[in-house]
Amino acid sequence: MESNYSWKRTEDIEIDLIDLLRRLCAQWKQILICAVLFAVLAGAYSYMKSGSAPAVEESDKVEEIELKEDEQRGVTAAIRQEEELRGLEEYIENSVLMQIDPYHRSSIMLLFAVKPTDGQALQRITESYLNFVQNGGAADAVMASGGWDLDKTYLAELISVSSRTSSGTPVITTPENVPPSETVLYVRVMGLDTGMTESLAEDVQAALETYSATVKGAAGDHTLTLLSMETSVVADGDLQTQQHNKWALLTSYADGLKAMTDAFSDEQKLVYQKAIGIEEEEDGADGAEMNAERGISKKYVVLGLAGGIFLYCCIYACLYLFRDTLKSTEEMKGLYTFPVYGGIPLKGKGKSTDAKKNAYEQEKAQILNRVRLACKNQEITRLCIVSDFSFDEQEKACMADLAKQLNSWGIETLITENADRETAAWDTLADVGHVLMVCRIGTTTHRMVDEEMSFYQENDIAVLGAVTFTL
């Protein structure tokens, strides 16, 4: 500590963390605004970032890759395996036949008798009906009737047909020179349940009866007669085996594809992924998109909020620590040797309440009595209240009340504002000889106090003490 700074207890200024926290809490509106601003900026950044085109850059990178012949063959094989896997997945997912319970398979057997006028035309007529059912003609006719929201492929699986001659031998292997007199067609229809099966059987029957006119014109005159229609719900071992084989094949494809891709190099994986992505886009599949959808990331918004709060607190704390202004009345008491009689809370700052008014009046009364006792003990009858700043209206009113009360106690009191710049008032200060310093927390600096004290010490002006205006 320098010797000419005799009014100082220490050069070290202690940081009052409680006061700092209190001031930060009082800045909650500014902190909130800063946090919201940073959250908006972070959200906008995440939106723009999500809308960028990393896939395009990745695509350019893939175009530059040149694979060896064996590596390219491996990628091509994997792509084909992928196509087969997806085709089988689609079939199993959409096929009605794959959804039927094989232990409770519902079916209807339609028994038709086909009797030609000319026995020589029986084979042509029979093959026409078999071709109509087996190769999708019956499915087309049923679809055309309306009421079926199924793909033709999956509907055709539910309809099957076979035939036998009246003698019990297949149509194609009839005895020589003995043409059979008629053929029996066995048309089986299946469905998920009995209701679906019955509805489909009715449509198939109608389709065959309608098609009969076409066969008569093309293959020969004949009659088509429905002999019987039998409904059954039975366990179907063949259907169970068929479904099991499809699922086993799906698993085999998936395992094989995984084994292929696991053995790929990084370059092969990029080429493979690029090829699969292009095929998905061309086929209209709902695969992974080449570009991420634009959107605002919640993580970025939360980080923006936290970052805004943290940044504002850091800046405010730095300003608090590095500014040379007086931080609090308690700091003055610990830093200077002259008496600090207290801090007057301005009642008009912020929302005025009865509690604030009471604190203002109580603090002012305590300061007045302490000043009065100090003047009495030092036999001071004249006193100057001096500030290094201009008073606002409330501060002027407060100082006027202090001066009026001190005058009533026999202490002649003068008020001087901006004493460091009002040179005309210096003679008055020297003549009075005693001053009461007034400082404003957050405005008055340590340097200003030191300069004032140096001036008073050089001119033999005694400092009675100081009071402060607090926030």
PDB file of C-alpha atoms in Angstrom, residues 18-245:
ATOM      1  CA  ILE A  18     -23.253 -12.981  -2.914  1.00  0.00           C
ATOM      2  CA  ASP A  19     -23.540  -9.464  -4.281  1.00  0.00           C
ATOM      3  CA  LEU A  20     -22.582 -10.723  -7.739  1.00  0.00           C
ATOM      4  CA  LEU A  21     -25.269 -13.430  -7.612  1.00  0.00           C
ATOM      5  CA  ARG A  22     -27.837 -10.934  -6.392  1.00  0.00           C
ATOM      6  CA  ARG A  23     -27.054  -8.613  -9.287  1.00  0.00           C
ATOM      7  CA  LEU A  24     -27.232 -11.482 -11.760  1.00  0.00           C
ATOM      8  CA  CYS A  25     -30.653 -12.477 -10.446  1.00  0.00           C
ATOM      9  CA  ALA A  26     -31.782  -8.893 -10.904  1.00  0.00           C
ATOM     10  CA  GLN A  27     -30.773  -9.199 -14.576  1.00  0.00           C
ATOM     11  CA  TRP A  28     -33.212 -12.074 -15.256  1.00  0.00           C
ATOM     12  CA  LYS A  29     -35.024 -10.243 -18.048  1.00  0.00           C
ATOM     13  CA  GLN A  30     -31.811  -9.547 -19.941  1.00  0.00           C
ATOM     14  CA  ILE A  31     -30.662 -13.142 -19.348  1.00  0.00           C
ATOM     15  CA  LEU A  32     -33.960 -14.461 -20.700  1.00  0.00           C
ATOM     16  CA  ILE A  33     -33.761 -12.282 -23.810  1.00  0.00           C
ATOM     17  CA  CYS A  34     -30.192 -13.404 -24.483  1.00  0.00           C
ATOM     18  CA  ALA A  35     -31.109 -17.077 -23.972  1.00  0.00           C
ATOM     19  CA  VAL A  36     -34.094 -16.853 -26.348  1.00  0.00           C
ATOM     20  CA  LEU A  37     -31.981 -15.055 -28.944  1.00  0.00           C
ATOM     21  CA  PHE A  38     -29.283 -17.728 -28.847  1.00  0.00           C
ATOM     22  CA  ALA A  39     -31.923 -20.494 -28.939  1.00  0.00           C
ATOM     23  CA  VAL A  40     -33.415 -18.960 -32.091  1.00  0.00           C
ATOM     24  CA  LEU A  41     -29.981 -18.656 -33.697  1.00  0.00           C
ATOM     25  CA  ALA A  42     -29.071 -22.242 -32.763  1.00  0.00           C
ATOM     26  CA  GLY A  43     -32.412 -23.506 -34.072  1.00  0.00           C
ATOM     27  CA  ALA A  44     -31.918 -21.636 -37.331  1.00  0.00           C
ATOM     28  CA  TYR A  45     -28.410 -23.084 -37.625  1.00  0.00           C
ATOM     29  CA  SER A  46     -29.692 -26.632 -37.078  1.00  0.00           C
ATOM     30  CA  TYR A  47     -32.430 -26.024 -39.666  1.00  0.00           C
ATOM     31  CA  MET A  48     -29.929 -24.837 -42.252  1.00  0.00           C
ATOM     32  CA  LYS A  49     -27.495 -27.604 -41.368  1.00  0.00           C
ATOM     33  CA  SER A  50     -30.161 -30.308 -41.721  1.00  0.00           C
ATOM     34  CA  GLY A  51     -31.082 -28.907 -45.107  1.00  0.00           C
ATOM     35  CA  SER A  52     -27.565 -29.028 -46.462  1.00  0.00           C
ATOM     36  CA  ALA A  53     -26.624 -31.601 -49.041  1.00  0.00           C
ATOM     37  CA  PRO A  54     -24.220 -34.074 -47.481  1.00  0.00           C
ATOM     38  CA  ALA A  55     -25.708 -36.777 -49.681  1.00  0.00           C
ATOM     39  CA  VAL A  56     -24.630 -34.883 -52.788  1.00  0.00           C
ATOM     40  CA  GLU A  57     -21.077 -34.703 -51.490  1.00  0.00           C
ATOM     41  CA  GLU A  58     -21.243 -38.403 -50.652  1.00  0.00           C
ATOM     42  CA  SER A  59     -22.528 -39.109 -54.150  1.00  0.00           C
ATOM     43  CA  ASP A  60     -19.585 -37.261 -55.673  1.00  0.00           C
ATOM     44  CA  LYS A  61     -17.246 -39.286 -53.494  1.00  0.00           C
ATOM     45  CA  VAL A  62     -18.831 -42.562 -54.672  1.00  0.00           C
ATOM     46  CA  GLU A  63     -18.458 -41.560 -58.322  1.00  0.00           C
ATOM     47  CA  GLU A  64     -14.700 -41.324 -57.828  1.00  0.00           C
ATOM     48  CA  ILE A  65     -14.386 -44.888 -56.485  1.00  0.00           C
ATOM     49  CA  GLU A  66     -13.034 -47.501 -58.895  1.00  0.00           C
ATOM     50  CA  LEU A  67     -13.494 -51.098 -57.749  1.00  0.00           C
ATOM     51  CA  LYS A  68     -11.537 -54.130 -58.873  1.00  0.00           C
ATOM     52  CA  GLU A  69     -13.327 -56.684 -61.030  1.00  0.00           C
ATOM     53  CA  ASP A  70     -13.881 -59.185 -58.208  1.00  0.00           C
ATOM     54  CA  GLU A  71     -15.015 -56.390 -55.857  1.00  0.00           C
ATOM     55  CA  GLN A  72     -17.512 -55.169 -58.447  1.00  0.00           C
ATOM     56  CA  ARG A  73     -18.852 -58.710 -58.905  1.00  0.00           C
ATOM     57  CA  GLY A  74     -19.404 -58.941 -55.170  1.00  0.00           C
ATOM     58  CA  VAL A  75     -21.321 -55.660 -55.137  1.00  0.00           C
ATOM     59  CA  THR A  76     -23.434 -56.738 -58.121  1.00  0.00           C
ATOM     60  CA  ALA A  77     -24.263 -60.058 -56.429  1.00  0.00           C
ATOM     61  CA  ALA A  78     -25.259 -58.224 -53.253  1.00  0.00           C
ATOM     62  CA  ILE A  79     -27.537 -55.876 -55.199  1.00  0.00           C
ATOM     63  CA  ARG A  80     -29.284 -58.822 -56.841  1.00  0.00           C
ATOM     64  CA  GLN A  81     -29.630 -60.548 -53.487  1.00  0.00           C
ATOM     65  CA  GLU A  82     -31.103 -57.338 -52.105  1.00  0.00           C
ATOM     66  CA  GLU A  83     -33.650 -57.237 -54.943  1.00  0.00           C
ATOM     67  CA  GLU A  84     -34.661 -60.856 -54.365  1.00  0.00           C
ATOM     68  CA  LEU A  85     -34.925 -60.283 -50.624  1.00  0.00           C
ATOM     69  CA  ARG A  86     -37.182 -57.258 -51.022  1.00  0.00           C
ATOM     70  CA  GLY A  87     -39.315 -58.989 -53.630  1.00  0.00           C
ATOM     71  CA  LEU A  88     -39.825 -61.966 -51.317  1.00  0.00           C
ATOM     72  CA  GLU A  89     -40.574 -59.658 -48.367  1.00  0.00           C
ATOM     73  CA  GLU A  90     -43.194 -57.861 -50.418  1.00  0.00           C
ATOM     74  CA  TYR A  91     -44.757 -61.182 -51.502  1.00  0.00           C
ATOM     75  CA  ILE A  92     -44.960 -62.597 -47.968  1.00  0.00           C
ATOM     76  CA  GLU A  93     -46.389 -59.338 -46.639  1.00  0.00           C
ATOM     77  CA  ASN A  94     -49.116 -58.967 -49.291  1.00  0.00           C
ATOM     78  CA  SER A  95     -49.971 -62.508 -50.346  1.00  0.00           C
ATOM     79  CA  VAL A  96     -53.315 -63.715 -48.968  1.00  0.00           C
ATOM     80  CA  LEU A  97     -52.136 -67.301 -49.344  1.00  0.00           C
ATOM     81  CA  MET A  98     -49.231 -66.586 -46.956  1.00  0.00           C
ATOM     82  CA  GLN A  99     -51.646 -65.130 -44.394  1.00  0.00           C
ATOM     83  CA  ILE A 100     -54.062 -68.079 -44.307  1.00  0.00           C
ATOM     84  CA  ASP A 101     -53.918 -70.195 -41.158  1.00  0.00           C
ATOM     85  CA  PRO A 102     -52.725 -73.594 -42.483  1.00  0.00           C
ATOM     86  CA  TYR A 103     -54.283 -75.391 -39.498  1.00  0.00           C
ATOM     87  CA  HIS A 104     -57.729 -73.939 -40.207  1.00  0.00           C
ATOM     88  CA  ARG A 105     -57.729 -73.471 -43.980  1.00  0.00           C
ATOM     89  CA  SER A 106     -61.135 -72.447 -45.325  1.00  0.00           C
ATOM     90  CA  SER A 107     -61.930 -73.649 -48.863  1.00  0.00           C
ATOM     91  CA  ILE A 108     -64.863 -74.386 -51.180  1.00  0.00           C
ATOM     92  CA  MET A 109     -64.767 -77.062 -53.882  1.00  0.00           C
ATOM     93  CA  LEU A 110     -66.877 -76.268 -56.955  1.00  0.00           C
ATOM     94  CA  LEU A 111     -67.684 -79.379 -59.020  1.00  0.00           C
ATOM     95  CA  PHE A 112     -68.577 -78.653 -62.668  1.00  0.00           C
ATOM     96  CA  ALA A 113     -69.613 -81.130 -65.354  1.00  0.00           C
ATOM     97  CA  VAL A 114     -68.566 -80.328 -68.928  1.00  0.00           C
ATOM     98  CA  LYS A 115     -70.506 -82.319 -71.562  1.00  0.00           C
ATOM     99  CA  PRO A 116     -69.825 -81.581 -75.247  1.00  0.00           C
ATOM    100  CA  THR A 117     -72.247 -82.209 -78.116  1.00  0.00           C
ATOM    101  CA  ASP A 118     -69.354 -83.650 -80.113  1.00  0.00           C
ATOM    102  CA  GLY A 119     -67.127 -85.941 -78.066  1.00  0.00           C
ATOM    103  CA  GLN A 120     -64.134 -85.144 -80.265  1.00  0.00           C
ATOM    104  CA  ALA A 121     -64.166 -81.528 -78.925  1.00  0.00           C
ATOM    105  CA  LEU A 122     -64.034 -82.506 -75.238  1.00  0.00           C
ATOM    106  CA  GLN A 123     -60.265 -82.059 -74.872  1.00  0.00           C
ATOM    107  CA  ARG A 124     -60.305 -78.632 -76.528  1.00  0.00           C
ATOM    108  CA  ILE A 125     -63.171 -77.510 -74.327  1.00  0.00           C
ATOM    109  CA  THR A 126     -61.587 -78.884 -71.152  1.00  0.00           C
ATOM    110  CA  GLU A 127     -58.184 -77.341 -71.882  1.00  0.00           C
ATOM    111  CA  SER A 128     -59.873 -73.972 -72.512  1.00  0.00           C
ATOM    112  CA  TYR A 129     -61.399 -74.029 -69.017  1.00  0.00           C
ATOM    113  CA  LEU A 130     -58.145 -75.209 -67.437  1.00  0.00           C
ATOM    114  CA  ASN A 131     -56.180 -72.486 -69.200  1.00  0.00           C
ATOM    115  CA  PHE A 132     -58.752 -69.874 -68.162  1.00  0.00           C
ATOM    116  CA  VAL A 133     -58.396 -70.723 -64.465  1.00  0.00           C
ATOM    117  CA  GLN A 134     -54.729 -71.701 -64.239  1.00  0.00           C
ATOM    118  CA  ASN A 135     -53.285 -68.750 -66.177  1.00  0.00           C
ATOM    119  CA  GLY A 136     -55.167 -65.902 -64.576  1.00  0.00           C
ATOM    120  CA  GLY A 137     -58.233 -65.519 -66.779  1.00  0.00           C
ATOM    121  CA  ALA A 138     -60.592 -66.335 -63.929  1.00  0.00           C
ATOM    122  CA  ALA A 139     -58.708 -63.910 -61.642  1.00  0.00           C
ATOM    123  CA  ASP A 140     -59.036 -61.166 -64.282  1.00  0.00           C
ATOM    124  CA  ALA A 141     -62.770 -61.795 -64.568  1.00  0.00           C
ATOM    125  CA  VAL A 142     -63.224 -61.707 -60.791  1.00  0.00           C
ATOM    126  CA  MET A 143     -61.230 -58.477 -60.549  1.00  0.00           C
ATOM    127  CA  ALA A 144     -63.354 -56.950 -63.301  1.00  0.00           C
ATOM    128  CA  SER A 145     -66.496 -57.706 -61.325  1.00  0.00           C
ATOM    129  CA  GLY A 146     -65.300 -55.242 -58.648  1.00  0.00           C
ATOM    130  CA  GLY A 147     -65.230 -55.543 -54.867  1.00  0.00           C
ATOM    131  CA  TRP A 148     -61.748 -57.047 -54.620  1.00  0.00           C
ATOM    132  CA  ASP A 149     -58.898 -54.776 -53.493  1.00  0.00           C
ATOM    133  CA  LEU A 150     -56.193 -57.305 -54.279  1.00  0.00           C
ATOM    134  CA  ASP A 151     -53.399 -57.627 -56.775  1.00  0.00           C
ATOM    135  CA  LYS A 152     -54.222 -60.139 -59.500  1.00  0.00           C
ATOM    136  CA  THR A 153     -51.144 -62.190 -58.585  1.00  0.00           C
ATOM    137  CA  TYR A 154     -52.337 -62.750 -55.035  1.00  0.00           C
ATOM    138  CA  LEU A 155     -55.942 -63.414 -56.104  1.00  0.00           C
ATOM    139  CA  ALA A 156     -54.920 -66.038 -58.677  1.00  0.00           C
ATOM    140  CA  GLU A 157     -53.156 -68.024 -55.912  1.00  0.00           C
ATOM    141  CA  LEU A 158     -56.494 -68.594 -54.212  1.00  0.00           C
ATOM    142  CA  ILE A 159     -58.058 -70.322 -57.241  1.00  0.00           C
ATOM    143  CA  SER A 160     -56.934 -73.739 -58.508  1.00  0.00           C
ATOM    144  CA  VAL A 161     -58.448 -76.302 -60.915  1.00  0.00           C
ATOM    145  CA  SER A 162     -58.082 -79.937 -61.977  1.00  0.00           C
ATOM    146  CA  SER A 163     -60.133 -82.257 -64.177  1.00  0.00           C
ATOM    147  CA  ARG A 164     -61.056 -85.887 -64.676  1.00  0.00           C
ATOM    148  CA  THR A 165     -63.038 -87.697 -67.310  1.00  0.00           C
ATOM    149  CA  SER A 166     -66.214 -89.622 -66.489  1.00  0.00           C
ATOM    150  CA  SER A 167     -64.283 -92.883 -66.764  1.00  0.00           C
ATOM    151  CA  GLY A 168     -61.844 -91.798 -64.062  1.00  0.00           C
ATOM    152  CA  THR A 169     -58.802 -91.312 -66.316  1.00  0.00           C
ATOM    153  CA  PRO A 170     -57.067 -87.993 -67.073  1.00  0.00           C
ATOM    154  CA  VAL A 171     -58.354 -86.174 -70.127  1.00  0.00           C
ATOM    155  CA  ILE A 172     -55.034 -86.237 -71.919  1.00  0.00           C
ATOM    156  CA  THR A 173     -54.633 -90.050 -71.603  1.00  0.00           C
ATOM    157  CA  THR A 174     -58.006 -91.328 -72.776  1.00  0.00           C
ATOM    158  CA  PRO A 175     -58.273 -94.864 -74.163  1.00  0.00           C
ATOM    159  CA  GLU A 176     -57.721 -95.190 -77.918  1.00  0.00           C
ATOM    160  CA  ASN A 177     -60.761 -94.749 -80.156  1.00  0.00           C
ATOM    161  CA  VAL A 178     -63.057 -94.372 -77.107  1.00  0.00           C
ATOM    162  CA  PRO A 179     -63.692 -90.668 -76.590  1.00  0.00           C
ATOM    163  CA  PRO A 180     -64.981 -89.832 -73.085  1.00  0.00           C
ATOM    164  CA  SER A 181     -68.462 -88.487 -72.907  1.00  0.00           C
ATOM    165  CA  GLU A 182     -67.804 -85.669 -70.377  1.00  0.00           C
ATOM    166  CA  THR A 183     -65.252 -84.066 -68.063  1.00  0.00           C
ATOM    167  CA  VAL A 184     -65.545 -83.067 -64.413  1.00  0.00           C
ATOM    168  CA  LEU A 185     -63.781 -79.848 -63.348  1.00  0.00           C
ATOM    169  CA  TYR A 186     -62.697 -79.467 -59.709  1.00  0.00           C
ATOM    170  CA  VAL A 187     -62.313 -75.766 -58.931  1.00  0.00           C
ATOM    171  CA  ARG A 188     -61.033 -75.010 -55.424  1.00  0.00           C
ATOM    172  CA  VAL A 189     -61.282 -71.532 -53.899  1.00  0.00           C
ATOM    173  CA  MET A 190     -59.534 -70.485 -50.666  1.00  0.00           C
ATOM    174  CA  GLY A 191     -59.757 -67.389 -48.430  1.00  0.00           C
ATOM    175  CA  LEU A 192     -58.709 -65.949 -45.106  1.00  0.00           C
ATOM    176  CA  ASP A 193     -62.072 -66.932 -43.605  1.00  0.00           C
ATOM    177  CA  THR A 194     -65.337 -68.553 -44.585  1.00  0.00           C
ATOM    178  CA  GLY A 195     -66.964 -65.272 -45.578  1.00  0.00           C
ATOM    179  CA  MET A 196     -64.174 -64.341 -47.987  1.00  0.00           C
ATOM    180  CA  THR A 197     -64.134 -67.869 -49.416  1.00  0.00           C
ATOM    181  CA  GLU A 198     -67.874 -67.926 -50.105  1.00  0.00           C
ATOM    182  CA  SER A 199     -67.806 -64.509 -51.767  1.00  0.00           C
ATOM    183  CA  LEU A 200     -64.864 -65.482 -53.964  1.00  0.00           C
ATOM    184  CA  ALA A 201     -66.505 -68.825 -54.892  1.00  0.00           C
ATOM    185  CA  GLU A 202     -69.636 -67.028 -56.097  1.00  0.00           C
ATOM    186  CA  ASP A 203     -67.578 -64.699 -58.280  1.00  0.00           C
ATOM    187  CA  VAL A 204     -65.549 -67.605 -59.709  1.00  0.00           C
ATOM    188  CA  GLN A 205     -68.724 -69.507 -60.541  1.00  0.00           C
ATOM    189  CA  ALA A 206     -70.146 -66.461 -62.310  1.00  0.00           C
ATOM    190  CA  ALA A 207     -66.864 -65.964 -64.205  1.00  0.00           C
ATOM    191  CA  LEU A 208     -66.860 -69.597 -65.464  1.00  0.00           C
ATOM    192  CA  GLU A 209     -70.474 -69.463 -66.525  1.00  0.00           C
ATOM    193  CA  THR A 210     -69.842 -66.209 -68.412  1.00  0.00           C
ATOM    194  CA  TYR A 211     -66.705 -67.631 -70.026  1.00  0.00           C
ATOM    195  CA  SER A 212     -68.688 -70.674 -71.180  1.00  0.00           C
ATOM    196  CA  ALA A 213     -70.115 -68.688 -74.113  1.00  0.00           C
ATOM    197  CA  THR A 214     -66.579 -67.862 -75.292  1.00  0.00           C
ATOM    198  CA  VAL A 215     -65.546 -71.526 -75.130  1.00  0.00           C
ATOM    199  CA  LYS A 216     -68.636 -72.590 -77.093  1.00  0.00           C
ATOM    200  CA  GLY A 217     -67.706 -70.260 -79.954  1.00  0.00           C
ATOM    201  CA  ALA A 218     -64.032 -71.258 -80.013  1.00  0.00           C
ATOM    202  CA  ALA A 219     -63.876 -74.950 -79.026  1.00  0.00           C
ATOM    203  CA  GLY A 220     -67.331 -76.412 -79.587  1.00  0.00           C
ATOM    204  CA  ASP A 221     -70.859 -76.587 -78.287  1.00  0.00           C
ATOM    205  CA  HIS A 222     -71.199 -78.025 -74.780  1.00  0.00           C
ATOM    206  CA  THR A 223     -72.960 -77.606 -71.453  1.00  0.00           C
ATOM    207  CA  LEU A 224     -71.334 -76.432 -68.171  1.00  0.00           C
ATOM    208  CA  THR A 225     -73.243 -77.591 -65.104  1.00  0.00           C
ATOM    209  CA  LEU A 226     -72.466 -76.940 -61.430  1.00  0.00           C
ATOM    210  CA  LEU A 227     -72.910 -80.308 -59.750  1.00  0.00           C
ATOM    211  CA  SER A 228     -72.026 -79.372 -56.143  1.00  0.00           C
ATOM    212  CA  MET A 229     -70.353 -76.835 -53.865  1.00  0.00           C
ATOM    213  CA  GLU A 230     -68.729 -78.120 -50.690  1.00  0.00           C
ATOM    214  CA  THR A 231     -67.271 -75.936 -47.916  1.00  0.00           C
ATOM    215  CA  SER A 232     -64.522 -77.251 -45.638  1.00  0.00           C
ATOM    216  CA  VAL A 233     -62.187 -75.983 -42.895  1.00  0.00           C
ATOM    217  CA  VAL A 234     -59.258 -78.367 -42.544  1.00  0.00           C
ATOM    218  CA  ALA A 235     -55.565 -78.510 -41.686  1.00  0.00           C
ATOM    219  CA  ASP A 236     -53.504 -78.214 -44.863  1.00  0.00           C
ATOM    220  CA  GLY A 237     -50.045 -79.732 -44.600  1.00  0.00           C
ATOM    221  CA  ASP A 238     -49.057 -78.666 -48.103  1.00  0.00           C
ATOM    222  CA  LEU A 239     -49.931 -75.032 -47.366  1.00  0.00           C
ATOM    223  CA  GLN A 240     -48.001 -75.185 -44.110  1.00  0.00           C
ATOM    224  CA  THR A 241     -44.954 -76.519 -45.927  1.00  0.00           C
ATOM    225  CA  GLN A 242     -45.273 -73.851 -48.628  1.00  0.00           C
ATOM    226  CA  GLN A 243     -45.416 -71.034 -46.051  1.00  0.00           C
ATOM    227  CA  HIS A 244     -42.546 -72.509 -44.057  1.00  0.00           C
ATOM    228  CA  ASN A 245     -40.387 -72.754 -47.175  1.00  0.00           C
TER     229      ASN A 245
END
